[in-house]
Short mmCIF file of C-alpha atoms in Angstrom, two decimals:
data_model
loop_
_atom_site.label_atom_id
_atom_site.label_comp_id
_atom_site.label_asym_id
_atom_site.label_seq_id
_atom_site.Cartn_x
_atom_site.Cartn_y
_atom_site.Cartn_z
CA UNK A 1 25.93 -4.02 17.15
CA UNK A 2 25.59 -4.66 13.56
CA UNK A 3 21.52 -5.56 12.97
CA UNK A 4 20.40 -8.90 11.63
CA UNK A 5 17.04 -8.39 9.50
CA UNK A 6 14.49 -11.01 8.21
CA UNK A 7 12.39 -9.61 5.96
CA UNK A 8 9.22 -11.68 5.12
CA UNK A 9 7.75 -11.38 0.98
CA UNK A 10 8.86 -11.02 -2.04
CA UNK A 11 6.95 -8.12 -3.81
CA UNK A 12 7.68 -4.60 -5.22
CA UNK A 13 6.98 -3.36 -1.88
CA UNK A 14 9.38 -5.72 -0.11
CA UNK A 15 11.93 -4.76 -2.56
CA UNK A 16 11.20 -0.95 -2.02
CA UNK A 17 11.89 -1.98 1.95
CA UNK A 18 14.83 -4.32 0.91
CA UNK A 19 16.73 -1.25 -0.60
CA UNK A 20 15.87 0.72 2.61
CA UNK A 21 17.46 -1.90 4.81
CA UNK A 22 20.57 -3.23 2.99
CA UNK A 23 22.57 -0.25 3.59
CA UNK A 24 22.42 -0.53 7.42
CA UNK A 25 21.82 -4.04 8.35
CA UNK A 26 22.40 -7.88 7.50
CA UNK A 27 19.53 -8.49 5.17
CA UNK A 28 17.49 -12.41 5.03
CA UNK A 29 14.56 -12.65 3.24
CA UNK A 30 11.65 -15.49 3.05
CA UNK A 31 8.94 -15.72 0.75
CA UNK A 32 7.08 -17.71 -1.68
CA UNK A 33 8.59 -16.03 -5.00
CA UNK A 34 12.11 -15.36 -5.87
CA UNK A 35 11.98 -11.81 -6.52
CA UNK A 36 15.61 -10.84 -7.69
CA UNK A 37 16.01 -7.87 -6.89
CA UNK A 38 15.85 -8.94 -3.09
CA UNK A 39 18.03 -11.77 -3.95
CA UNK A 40 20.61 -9.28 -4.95
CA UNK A 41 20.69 -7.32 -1.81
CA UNK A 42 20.17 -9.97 0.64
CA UNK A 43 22.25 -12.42 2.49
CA UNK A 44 20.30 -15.29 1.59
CA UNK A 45 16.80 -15.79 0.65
CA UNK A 46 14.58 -18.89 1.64
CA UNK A 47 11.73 -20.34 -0.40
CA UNK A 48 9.14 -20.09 2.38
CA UNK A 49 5.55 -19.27 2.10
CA UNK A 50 4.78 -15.45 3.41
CA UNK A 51 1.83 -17.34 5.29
CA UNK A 52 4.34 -19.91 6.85
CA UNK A 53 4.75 -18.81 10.43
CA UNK A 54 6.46 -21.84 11.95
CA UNK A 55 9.09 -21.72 8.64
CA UNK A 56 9.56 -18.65 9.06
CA UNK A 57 10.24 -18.66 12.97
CA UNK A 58 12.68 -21.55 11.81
CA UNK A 59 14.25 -19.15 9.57
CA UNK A 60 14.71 -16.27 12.06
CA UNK A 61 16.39 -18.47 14.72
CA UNK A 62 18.58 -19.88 12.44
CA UNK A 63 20.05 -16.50 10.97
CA UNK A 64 19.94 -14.97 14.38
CA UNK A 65 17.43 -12.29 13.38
CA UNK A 66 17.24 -9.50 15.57
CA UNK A 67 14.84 -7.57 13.74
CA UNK A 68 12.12 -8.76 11.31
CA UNK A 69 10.01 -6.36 9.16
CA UNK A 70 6.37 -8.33 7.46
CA UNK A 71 5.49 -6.79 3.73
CA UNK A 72 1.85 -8.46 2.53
CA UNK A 73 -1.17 -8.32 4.84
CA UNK A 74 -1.33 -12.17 4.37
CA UNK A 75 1.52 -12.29 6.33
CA UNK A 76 -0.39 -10.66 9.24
CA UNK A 77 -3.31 -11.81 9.15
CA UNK A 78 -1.59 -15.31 9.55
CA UNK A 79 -0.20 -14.19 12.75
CA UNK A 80 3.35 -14.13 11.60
CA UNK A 81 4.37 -11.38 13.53
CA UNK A 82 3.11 -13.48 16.80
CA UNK A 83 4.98 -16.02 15.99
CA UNK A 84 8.17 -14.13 16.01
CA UNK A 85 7.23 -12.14 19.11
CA UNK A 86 6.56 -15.54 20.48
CA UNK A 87 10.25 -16.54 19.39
CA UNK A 88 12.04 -13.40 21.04
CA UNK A 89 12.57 -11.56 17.88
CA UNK A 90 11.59 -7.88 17.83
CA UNK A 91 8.51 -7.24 14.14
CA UNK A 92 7.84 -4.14 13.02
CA UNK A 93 4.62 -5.35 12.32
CA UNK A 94 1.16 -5.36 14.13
CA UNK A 95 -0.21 -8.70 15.89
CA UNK A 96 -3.00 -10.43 14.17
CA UNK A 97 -5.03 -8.68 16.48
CA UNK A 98 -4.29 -5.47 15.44
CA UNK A 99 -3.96 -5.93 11.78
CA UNK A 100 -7.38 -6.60 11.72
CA UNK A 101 -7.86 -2.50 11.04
CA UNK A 102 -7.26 -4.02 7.77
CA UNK A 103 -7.67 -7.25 7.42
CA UNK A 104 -11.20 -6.90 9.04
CA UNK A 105 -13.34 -4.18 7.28
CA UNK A 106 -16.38 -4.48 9.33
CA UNK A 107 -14.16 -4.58 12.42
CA UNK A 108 -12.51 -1.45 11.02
CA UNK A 109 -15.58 0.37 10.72
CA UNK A 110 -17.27 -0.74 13.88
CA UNK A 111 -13.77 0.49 15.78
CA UNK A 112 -13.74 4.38 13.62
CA UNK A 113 -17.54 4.48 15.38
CA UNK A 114 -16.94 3.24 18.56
CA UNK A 115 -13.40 5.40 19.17
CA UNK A 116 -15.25 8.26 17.46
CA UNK A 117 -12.52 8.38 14.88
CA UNK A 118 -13.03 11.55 12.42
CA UNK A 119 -13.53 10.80 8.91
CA UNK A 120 -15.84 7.47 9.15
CA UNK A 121 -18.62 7.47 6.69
CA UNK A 122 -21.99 5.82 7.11
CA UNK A 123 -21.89 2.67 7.05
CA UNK A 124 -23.42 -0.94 8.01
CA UNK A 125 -22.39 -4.50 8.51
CA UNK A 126 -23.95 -7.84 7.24
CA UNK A 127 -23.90 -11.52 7.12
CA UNK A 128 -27.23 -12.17 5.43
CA UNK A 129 -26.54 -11.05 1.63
CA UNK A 130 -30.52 -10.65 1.13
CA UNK A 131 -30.50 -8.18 4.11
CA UNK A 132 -27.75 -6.40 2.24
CA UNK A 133 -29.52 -5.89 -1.06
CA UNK A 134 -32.42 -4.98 0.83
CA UNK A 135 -30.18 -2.06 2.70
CA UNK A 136 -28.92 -1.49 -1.20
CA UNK A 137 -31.93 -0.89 -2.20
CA UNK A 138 -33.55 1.69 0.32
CA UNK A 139 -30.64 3.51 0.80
CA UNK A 140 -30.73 7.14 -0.87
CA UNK A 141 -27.75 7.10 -2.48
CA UNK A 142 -24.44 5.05 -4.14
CA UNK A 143 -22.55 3.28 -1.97
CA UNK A 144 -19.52 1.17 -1.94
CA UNK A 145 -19.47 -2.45 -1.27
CA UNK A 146 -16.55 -4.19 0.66
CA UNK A 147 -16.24 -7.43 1.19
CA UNK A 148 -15.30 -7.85 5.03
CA UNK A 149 -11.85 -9.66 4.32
CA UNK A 150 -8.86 -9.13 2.10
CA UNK A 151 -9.20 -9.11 -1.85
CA UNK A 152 -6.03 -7.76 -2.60
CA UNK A 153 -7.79 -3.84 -3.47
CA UNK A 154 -10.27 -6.37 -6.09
CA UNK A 155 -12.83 -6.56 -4.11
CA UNK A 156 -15.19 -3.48 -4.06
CA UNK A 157 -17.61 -2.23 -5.85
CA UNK A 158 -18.81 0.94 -6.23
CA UNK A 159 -22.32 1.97 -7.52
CA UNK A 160 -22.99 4.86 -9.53
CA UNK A 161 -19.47 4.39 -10.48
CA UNK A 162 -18.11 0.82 -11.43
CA UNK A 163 -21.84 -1.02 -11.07
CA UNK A 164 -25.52 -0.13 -11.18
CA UNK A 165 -27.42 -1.42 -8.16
CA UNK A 166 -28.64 -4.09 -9.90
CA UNK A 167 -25.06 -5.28 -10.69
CA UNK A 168 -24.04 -5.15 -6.69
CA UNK A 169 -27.14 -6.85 -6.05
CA UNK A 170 -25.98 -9.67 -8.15
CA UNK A 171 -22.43 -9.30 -7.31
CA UNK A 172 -23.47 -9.53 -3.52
CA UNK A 173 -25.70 -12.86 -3.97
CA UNK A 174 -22.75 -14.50 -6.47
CA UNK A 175 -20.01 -13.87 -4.69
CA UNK A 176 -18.98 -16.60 -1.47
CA UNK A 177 -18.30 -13.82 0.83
CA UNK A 178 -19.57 -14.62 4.13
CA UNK A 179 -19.69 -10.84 5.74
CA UNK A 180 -19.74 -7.51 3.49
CA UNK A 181 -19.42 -3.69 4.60
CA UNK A 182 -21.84 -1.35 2.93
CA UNK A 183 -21.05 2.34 3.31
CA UNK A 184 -21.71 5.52 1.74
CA UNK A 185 -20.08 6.12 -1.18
CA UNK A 186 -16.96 9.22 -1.14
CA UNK A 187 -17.13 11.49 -3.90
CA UNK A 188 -13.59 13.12 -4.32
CA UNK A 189 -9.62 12.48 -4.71
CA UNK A 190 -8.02 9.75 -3.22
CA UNK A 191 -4.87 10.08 -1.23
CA UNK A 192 -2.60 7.98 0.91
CA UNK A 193 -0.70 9.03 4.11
CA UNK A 194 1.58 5.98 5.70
CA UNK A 195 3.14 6.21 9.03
CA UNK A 196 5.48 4.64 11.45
CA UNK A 197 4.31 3.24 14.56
CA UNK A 198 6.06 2.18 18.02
CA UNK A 199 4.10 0.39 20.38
CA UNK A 200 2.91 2.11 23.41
CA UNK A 201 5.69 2.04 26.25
CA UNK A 202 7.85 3.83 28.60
CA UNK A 203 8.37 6.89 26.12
CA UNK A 204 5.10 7.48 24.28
CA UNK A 205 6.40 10.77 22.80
CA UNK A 206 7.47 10.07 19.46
CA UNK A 207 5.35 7.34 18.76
CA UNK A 208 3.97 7.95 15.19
CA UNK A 209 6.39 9.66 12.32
CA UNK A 210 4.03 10.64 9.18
CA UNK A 211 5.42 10.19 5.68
CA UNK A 212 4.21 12.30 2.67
CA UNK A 213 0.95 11.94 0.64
CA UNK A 214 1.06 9.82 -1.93
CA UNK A 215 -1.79 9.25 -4.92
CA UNK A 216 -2.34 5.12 -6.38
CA UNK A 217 -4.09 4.47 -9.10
CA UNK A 218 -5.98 1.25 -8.83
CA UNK A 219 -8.25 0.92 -12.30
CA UNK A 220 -6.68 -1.38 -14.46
CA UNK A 221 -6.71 1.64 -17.49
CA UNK A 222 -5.78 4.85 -18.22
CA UNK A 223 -7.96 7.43 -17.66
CA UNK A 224 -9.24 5.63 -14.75
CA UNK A 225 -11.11 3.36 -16.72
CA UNK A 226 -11.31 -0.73 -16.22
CA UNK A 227 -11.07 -3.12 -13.14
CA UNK A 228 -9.48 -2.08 -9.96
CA UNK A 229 -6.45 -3.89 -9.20
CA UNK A 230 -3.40 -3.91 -6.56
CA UNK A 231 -2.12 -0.24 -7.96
CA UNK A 232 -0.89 0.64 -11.55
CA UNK A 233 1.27 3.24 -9.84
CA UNK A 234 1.37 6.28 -7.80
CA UNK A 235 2.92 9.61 -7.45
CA UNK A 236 4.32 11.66 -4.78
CA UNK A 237 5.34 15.60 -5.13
CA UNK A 238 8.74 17.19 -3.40
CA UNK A 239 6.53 18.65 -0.39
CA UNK A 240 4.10 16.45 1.76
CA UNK A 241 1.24 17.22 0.09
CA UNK A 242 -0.17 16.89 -2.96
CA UNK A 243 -0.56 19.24 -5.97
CA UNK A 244 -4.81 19.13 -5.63
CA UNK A 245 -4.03 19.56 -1.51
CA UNK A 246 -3.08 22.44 1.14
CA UNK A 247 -1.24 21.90 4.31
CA UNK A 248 -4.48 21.71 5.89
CA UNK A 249 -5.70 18.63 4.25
CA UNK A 250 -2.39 16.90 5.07
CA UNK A 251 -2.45 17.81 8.79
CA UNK A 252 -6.39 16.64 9.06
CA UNK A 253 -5.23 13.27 7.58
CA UNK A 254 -2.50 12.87 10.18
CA UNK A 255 -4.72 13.73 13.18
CA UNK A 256 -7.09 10.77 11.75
CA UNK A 257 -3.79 8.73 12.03
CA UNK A 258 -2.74 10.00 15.46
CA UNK A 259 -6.13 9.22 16.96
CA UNK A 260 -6.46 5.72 15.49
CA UNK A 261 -2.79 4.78 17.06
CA UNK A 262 -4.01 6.39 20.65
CA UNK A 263 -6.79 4.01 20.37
CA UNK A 264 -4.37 1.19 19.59
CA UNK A 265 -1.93 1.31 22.23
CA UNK A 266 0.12 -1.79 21.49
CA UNK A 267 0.26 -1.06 17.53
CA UNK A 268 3.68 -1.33 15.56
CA UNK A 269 4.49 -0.91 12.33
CA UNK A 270 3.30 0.58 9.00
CA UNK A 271 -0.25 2.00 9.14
CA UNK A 272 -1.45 3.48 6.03
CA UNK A 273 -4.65 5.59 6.21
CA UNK A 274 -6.10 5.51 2.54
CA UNK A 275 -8.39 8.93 2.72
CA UNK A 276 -10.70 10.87 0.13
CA UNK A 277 -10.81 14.52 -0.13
CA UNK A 278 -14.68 15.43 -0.33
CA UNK A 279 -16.23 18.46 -0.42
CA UNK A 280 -17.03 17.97 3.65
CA UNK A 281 -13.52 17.38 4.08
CA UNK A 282 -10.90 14.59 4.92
CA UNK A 283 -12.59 11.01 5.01
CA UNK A 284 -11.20 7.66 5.35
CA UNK A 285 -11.66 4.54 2.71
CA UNK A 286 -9.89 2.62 4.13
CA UNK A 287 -6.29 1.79 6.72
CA UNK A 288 -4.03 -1.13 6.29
CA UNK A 289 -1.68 -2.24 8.46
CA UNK A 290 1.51 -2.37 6.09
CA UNK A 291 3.49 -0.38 3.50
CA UNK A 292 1.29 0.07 0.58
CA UNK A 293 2.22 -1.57 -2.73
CA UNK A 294 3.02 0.33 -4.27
CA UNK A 295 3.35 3.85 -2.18
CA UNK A 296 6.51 1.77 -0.16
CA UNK A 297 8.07 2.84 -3.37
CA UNK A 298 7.25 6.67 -3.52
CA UNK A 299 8.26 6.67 -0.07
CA UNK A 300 11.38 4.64 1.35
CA UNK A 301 13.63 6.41 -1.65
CA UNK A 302 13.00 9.82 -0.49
CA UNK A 303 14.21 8.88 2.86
CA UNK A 304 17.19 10.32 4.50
CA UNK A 305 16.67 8.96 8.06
CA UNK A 306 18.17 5.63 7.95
CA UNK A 307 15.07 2.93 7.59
CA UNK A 308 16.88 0.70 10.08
CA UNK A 309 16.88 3.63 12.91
CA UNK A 310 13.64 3.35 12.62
CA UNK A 311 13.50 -0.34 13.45
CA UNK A 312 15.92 -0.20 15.98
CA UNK A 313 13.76 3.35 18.00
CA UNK A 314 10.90 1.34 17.52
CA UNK A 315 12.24 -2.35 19.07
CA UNK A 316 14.28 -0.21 22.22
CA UNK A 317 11.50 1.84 23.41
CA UNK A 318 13.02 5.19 21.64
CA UNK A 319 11.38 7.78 20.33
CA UNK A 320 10.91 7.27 16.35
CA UNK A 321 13.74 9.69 15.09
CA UNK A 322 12.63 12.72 13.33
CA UNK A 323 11.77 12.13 9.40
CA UNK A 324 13.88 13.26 6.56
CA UNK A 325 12.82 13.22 3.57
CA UNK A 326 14.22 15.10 0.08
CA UNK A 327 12.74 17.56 -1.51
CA UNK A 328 11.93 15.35 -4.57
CA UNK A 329 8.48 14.10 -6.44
CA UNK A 330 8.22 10.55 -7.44
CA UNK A 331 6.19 8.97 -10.04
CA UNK A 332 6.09 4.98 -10.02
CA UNK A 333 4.62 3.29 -13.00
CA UNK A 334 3.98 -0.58 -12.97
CA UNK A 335 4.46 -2.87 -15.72
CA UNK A 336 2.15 -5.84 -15.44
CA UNK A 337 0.83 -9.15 -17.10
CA UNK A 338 -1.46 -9.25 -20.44
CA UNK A 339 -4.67 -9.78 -19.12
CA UNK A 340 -4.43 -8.58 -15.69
CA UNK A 341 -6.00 -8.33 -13.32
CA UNK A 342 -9.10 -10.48 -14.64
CA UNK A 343 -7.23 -12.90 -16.29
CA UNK A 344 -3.78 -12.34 -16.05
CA UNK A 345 -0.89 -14.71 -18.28
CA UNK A 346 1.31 -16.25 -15.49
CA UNK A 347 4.20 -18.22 -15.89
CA UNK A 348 5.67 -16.58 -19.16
CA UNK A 349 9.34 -15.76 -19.19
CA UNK A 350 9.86 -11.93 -19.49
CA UNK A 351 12.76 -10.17 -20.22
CA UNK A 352 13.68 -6.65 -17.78
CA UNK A 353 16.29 -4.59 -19.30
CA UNK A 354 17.77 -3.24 -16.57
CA UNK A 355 20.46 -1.06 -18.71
CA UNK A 356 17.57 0.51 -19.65
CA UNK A 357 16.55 1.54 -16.18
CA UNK A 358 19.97 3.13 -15.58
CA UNK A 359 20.15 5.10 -18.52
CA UNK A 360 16.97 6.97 -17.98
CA UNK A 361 18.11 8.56 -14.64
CA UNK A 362 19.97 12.15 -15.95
CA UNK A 363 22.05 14.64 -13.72
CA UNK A 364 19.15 16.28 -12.30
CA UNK A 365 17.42 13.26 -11.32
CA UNK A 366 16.74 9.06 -10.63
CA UNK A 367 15.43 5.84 -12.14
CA UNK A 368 15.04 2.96 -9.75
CA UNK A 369 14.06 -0.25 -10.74
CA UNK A 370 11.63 -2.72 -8.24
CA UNK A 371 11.22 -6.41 -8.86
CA UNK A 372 7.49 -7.57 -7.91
CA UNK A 373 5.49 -10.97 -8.26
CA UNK A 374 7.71 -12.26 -10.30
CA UNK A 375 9.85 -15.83 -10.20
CA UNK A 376 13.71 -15.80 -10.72
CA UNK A 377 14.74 -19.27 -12.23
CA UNK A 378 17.99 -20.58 -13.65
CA UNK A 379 16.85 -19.64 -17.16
CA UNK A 380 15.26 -16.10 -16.28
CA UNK A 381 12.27 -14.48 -15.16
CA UNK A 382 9.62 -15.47 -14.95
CA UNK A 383 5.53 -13.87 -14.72
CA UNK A 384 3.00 -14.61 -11.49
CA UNK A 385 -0.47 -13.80 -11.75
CA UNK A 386 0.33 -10.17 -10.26
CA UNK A 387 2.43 -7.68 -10.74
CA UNK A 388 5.81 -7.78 -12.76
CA UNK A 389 7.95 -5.05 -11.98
CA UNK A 390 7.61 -1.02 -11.48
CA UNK A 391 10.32 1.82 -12.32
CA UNK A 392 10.24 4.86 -10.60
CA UNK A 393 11.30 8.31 -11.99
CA UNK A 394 13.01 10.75 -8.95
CA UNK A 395 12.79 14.43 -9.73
CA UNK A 396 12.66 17.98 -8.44
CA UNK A 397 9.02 18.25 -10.17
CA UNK A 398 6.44 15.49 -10.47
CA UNK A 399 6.80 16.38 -14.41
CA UNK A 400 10.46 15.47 -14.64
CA UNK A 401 9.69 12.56 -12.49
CA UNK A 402 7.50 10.89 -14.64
CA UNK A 403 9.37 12.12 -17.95
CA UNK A 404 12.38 9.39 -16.13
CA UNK A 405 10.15 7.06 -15.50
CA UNK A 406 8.39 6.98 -18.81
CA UNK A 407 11.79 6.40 -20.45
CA UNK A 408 12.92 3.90 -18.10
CA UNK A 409 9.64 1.83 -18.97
CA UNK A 410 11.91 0.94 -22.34
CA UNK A 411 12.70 -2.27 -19.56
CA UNK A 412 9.46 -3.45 -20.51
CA UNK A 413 9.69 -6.71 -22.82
CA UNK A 414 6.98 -8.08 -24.77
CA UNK A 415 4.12 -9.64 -22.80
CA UNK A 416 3.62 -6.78 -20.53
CA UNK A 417 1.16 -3.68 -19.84
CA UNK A 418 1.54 -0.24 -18.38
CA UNK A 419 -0.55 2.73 -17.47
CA UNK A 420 1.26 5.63 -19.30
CA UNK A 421 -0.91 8.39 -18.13
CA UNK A 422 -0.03 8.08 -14.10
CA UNK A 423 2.26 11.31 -13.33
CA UNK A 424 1.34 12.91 -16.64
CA UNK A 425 0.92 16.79 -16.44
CA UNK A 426 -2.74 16.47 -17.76
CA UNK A 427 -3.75 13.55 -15.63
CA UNK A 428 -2.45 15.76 -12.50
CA UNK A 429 -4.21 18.73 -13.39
CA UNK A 430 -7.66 17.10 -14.05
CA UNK A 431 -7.28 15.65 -9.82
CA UNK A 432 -6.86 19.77 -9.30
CA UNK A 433 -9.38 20.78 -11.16
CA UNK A 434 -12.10 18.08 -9.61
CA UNK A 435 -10.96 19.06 -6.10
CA UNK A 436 -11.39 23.33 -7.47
CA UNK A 437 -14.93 22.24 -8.23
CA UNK A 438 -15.44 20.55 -5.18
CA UNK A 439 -14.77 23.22 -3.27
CA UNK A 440 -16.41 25.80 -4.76
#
């Protein structure tokens, strides 16, 4: 039976799982943006807000979905998937409930303690914001504060880092957020592991497939420098790991995964463990409950395994099919408004070569081209207040990766910013070196 699939948003990572799912399936899509890159590979798109859950029900019963896969955490924490369960239609993608691992941080934490999950720093919860900067203040050390629900990766602040105590003090009385999460702050290099998840049922074996590591860069500048923002880009190498990683590293970050799904027997989906490698070892910042945006697009290229067999293992009760994956490094390099993500120009019309894109793929390796916040209109495309597009360089090294990718960044019009350094041989070797001196 050929599968019907509603996808729900209209990002760079939705286009990343677009791609995946065209192939194999009969692709629908609904979100809030025209992003035309989906609109190219899909059946028909429908203006509906990612947060809609009754349109998009509407939407799934009139295409017939049999599948439906949810992109932005919004999405979740709206209870979209619900709704669809609700309607009979199979969503890879956790209940409300369940997405509160991320949509939750004080939740998340409390659940790490309380299902003695490995990796959990110290931490503490509050409601009262003098309390806080009371705990800020006699703690021995920098910490990291986290507001308790979703800023879209803008939301912490880190002292000793991006603030002085004084500044989270003051960030922490300004700010309108009702609960914040105040834990320990993780010296090291960041790292992202994503995995599939069944739900619990009558064949548990098989129920979580790991993908490979995968580094984002959130500050807003190269050489790490600026405001944290949704991800400037990322890079992935041809193995699992990572160049400043062993096998060991990788396999300690998966057991952190494999313990949080035991402990969350009715999860499906995506669930992305966002770790640091410290001197003590493997630690976790963070998990969300989706594809990240934008590791979905390190990732779903490099996959052999059919996306939609998957979907399909997942929604019968199957085991999750083994993982292929080529042996190939990625390097993914967004191109995003002036001014973001503090004050980003939205609604300017931006021209995307895509020509460009095509031309800097060579015989030994790949430039793909994903479509993010951005609005396809009858006269062109136009800017959000997020992300415009990414390219993404495929390659046998992670140096020939972001050579592609570099050149395929020609696409970029006026109007726009990128992070050249991401995937650059020095910027790689400077994560290696940190890690050497953290473990010696």
């Amino acid at each position: 039976m050929s599968e019907t699939v509603l996808l729900v948003g209209g990002g760079g990572r939705e286009h990343a799982i677009a791609r995946a799912v065209a192939p194999d399936a009969d692709l629908y899509a609904c979100a809030s943006n025209r992003n035309p890159g989906i609109v190219e590979l899909a059946e028909e798109t429908y203006s509906v807000d990612e947060r809609d859950a009754d349109g998009i029900v509407d939407v799934a019963e009139e295409v017939d979905a049999t599948l439906a896969v949810i992109g932005p955490e919004s999405a979740l924490a709206a209870g979209v998937a619900d709704a669809l369960a609700d309607a009979g239609v199979y969503t890879f993608g956790p209940s409300a409930e369940a997405a509160r691992i991320e949509t939750d941080k004080a939740y998340q934490r409390r659940f790490m303690r309380e299902e003695g999950i490995p990796g959990c720093p110290d931490f503490e919860t509050f409601e009262d914001m003098d309390a806080a900067c009371e705990y800020l203040d006699a703690y021995d050390g920098d910490l990291a504060v986290k507001p308790a629900g979703l800023t879209g990766g803008k939301g912490v602040r880190v002292t000793g880092d991006q603030v002085t105590k004084a500044e989270a003090k003051a960030y922490l009385r300004e700010s309108d957020h009702d609960r914040v999460v105040l834990e320990e702050r993780l010296v090291g290099e960041e790292f992202t592991v994503q995995a599939f998840v069944a739900s619990e049922g009558r064949r548990s074996s098989g129920r979580i497939r790991p993908t490979p590591a995968v580094q984002d860069h959130k500050r807003a500048y190269e050489g790490d420098e600026g405001p944290n923002t949704g991800g400037m880009g990322s890079y992935s190498d041809a193995t699992p790991t990572l160049p400043f990683m062993d096998r060991d590293d990788y396999d300690a970050a998966v057991e952190i995964l494999e313990a949080t799904v035991d402990a969350l027997p009715e999860y499906t989906g995506v669930l992305y463990g966002q770790f640091m490698l410290t001197a003590e070892g493997v630690r976790v910042v963070e998990f969300n409950a989706r594809f990240g945006d934008p590791e979905a697009m390190n990732t779903l290229p490099v996959l052999d395994t059919p996306f939609v067999d998957v979907l399909t293992a997942a929604r019968d009760g199957d085991p999750l099919p083994e993982l292929d994956f080529q042996a190939r490094a990625t390097v993914c390099k967004y191109a995003v408004p002036a001014g973001y993500p503090t004050d980003p120009e939205s609604g300017a019309r931006i021209e995307v070569d895509e020509a460009s894109v095509a031309r800097a793929a060579d015989g030994d390796g790949d430039a793909l081209l994903f479509y993010a916040s951005v609005d396809a209109r009858e006269d062109g495309i136009y800017t959000t207040t997020s992300r415009a597009f990414a390219v993404v360089g495929v390659a046998a090294t992670i140096t020939d990766a972001e050579t592609i990718a570099e050149e395929a960044l020609s696409a970029a019009g006026d109007g726009l910013r990128i992070r050249h350094d991401i995937g650059t041989p020095s910027l790689v070797q400077r994560r290696i070196d940190h890690v050497d001196r953290l473990r010696e």
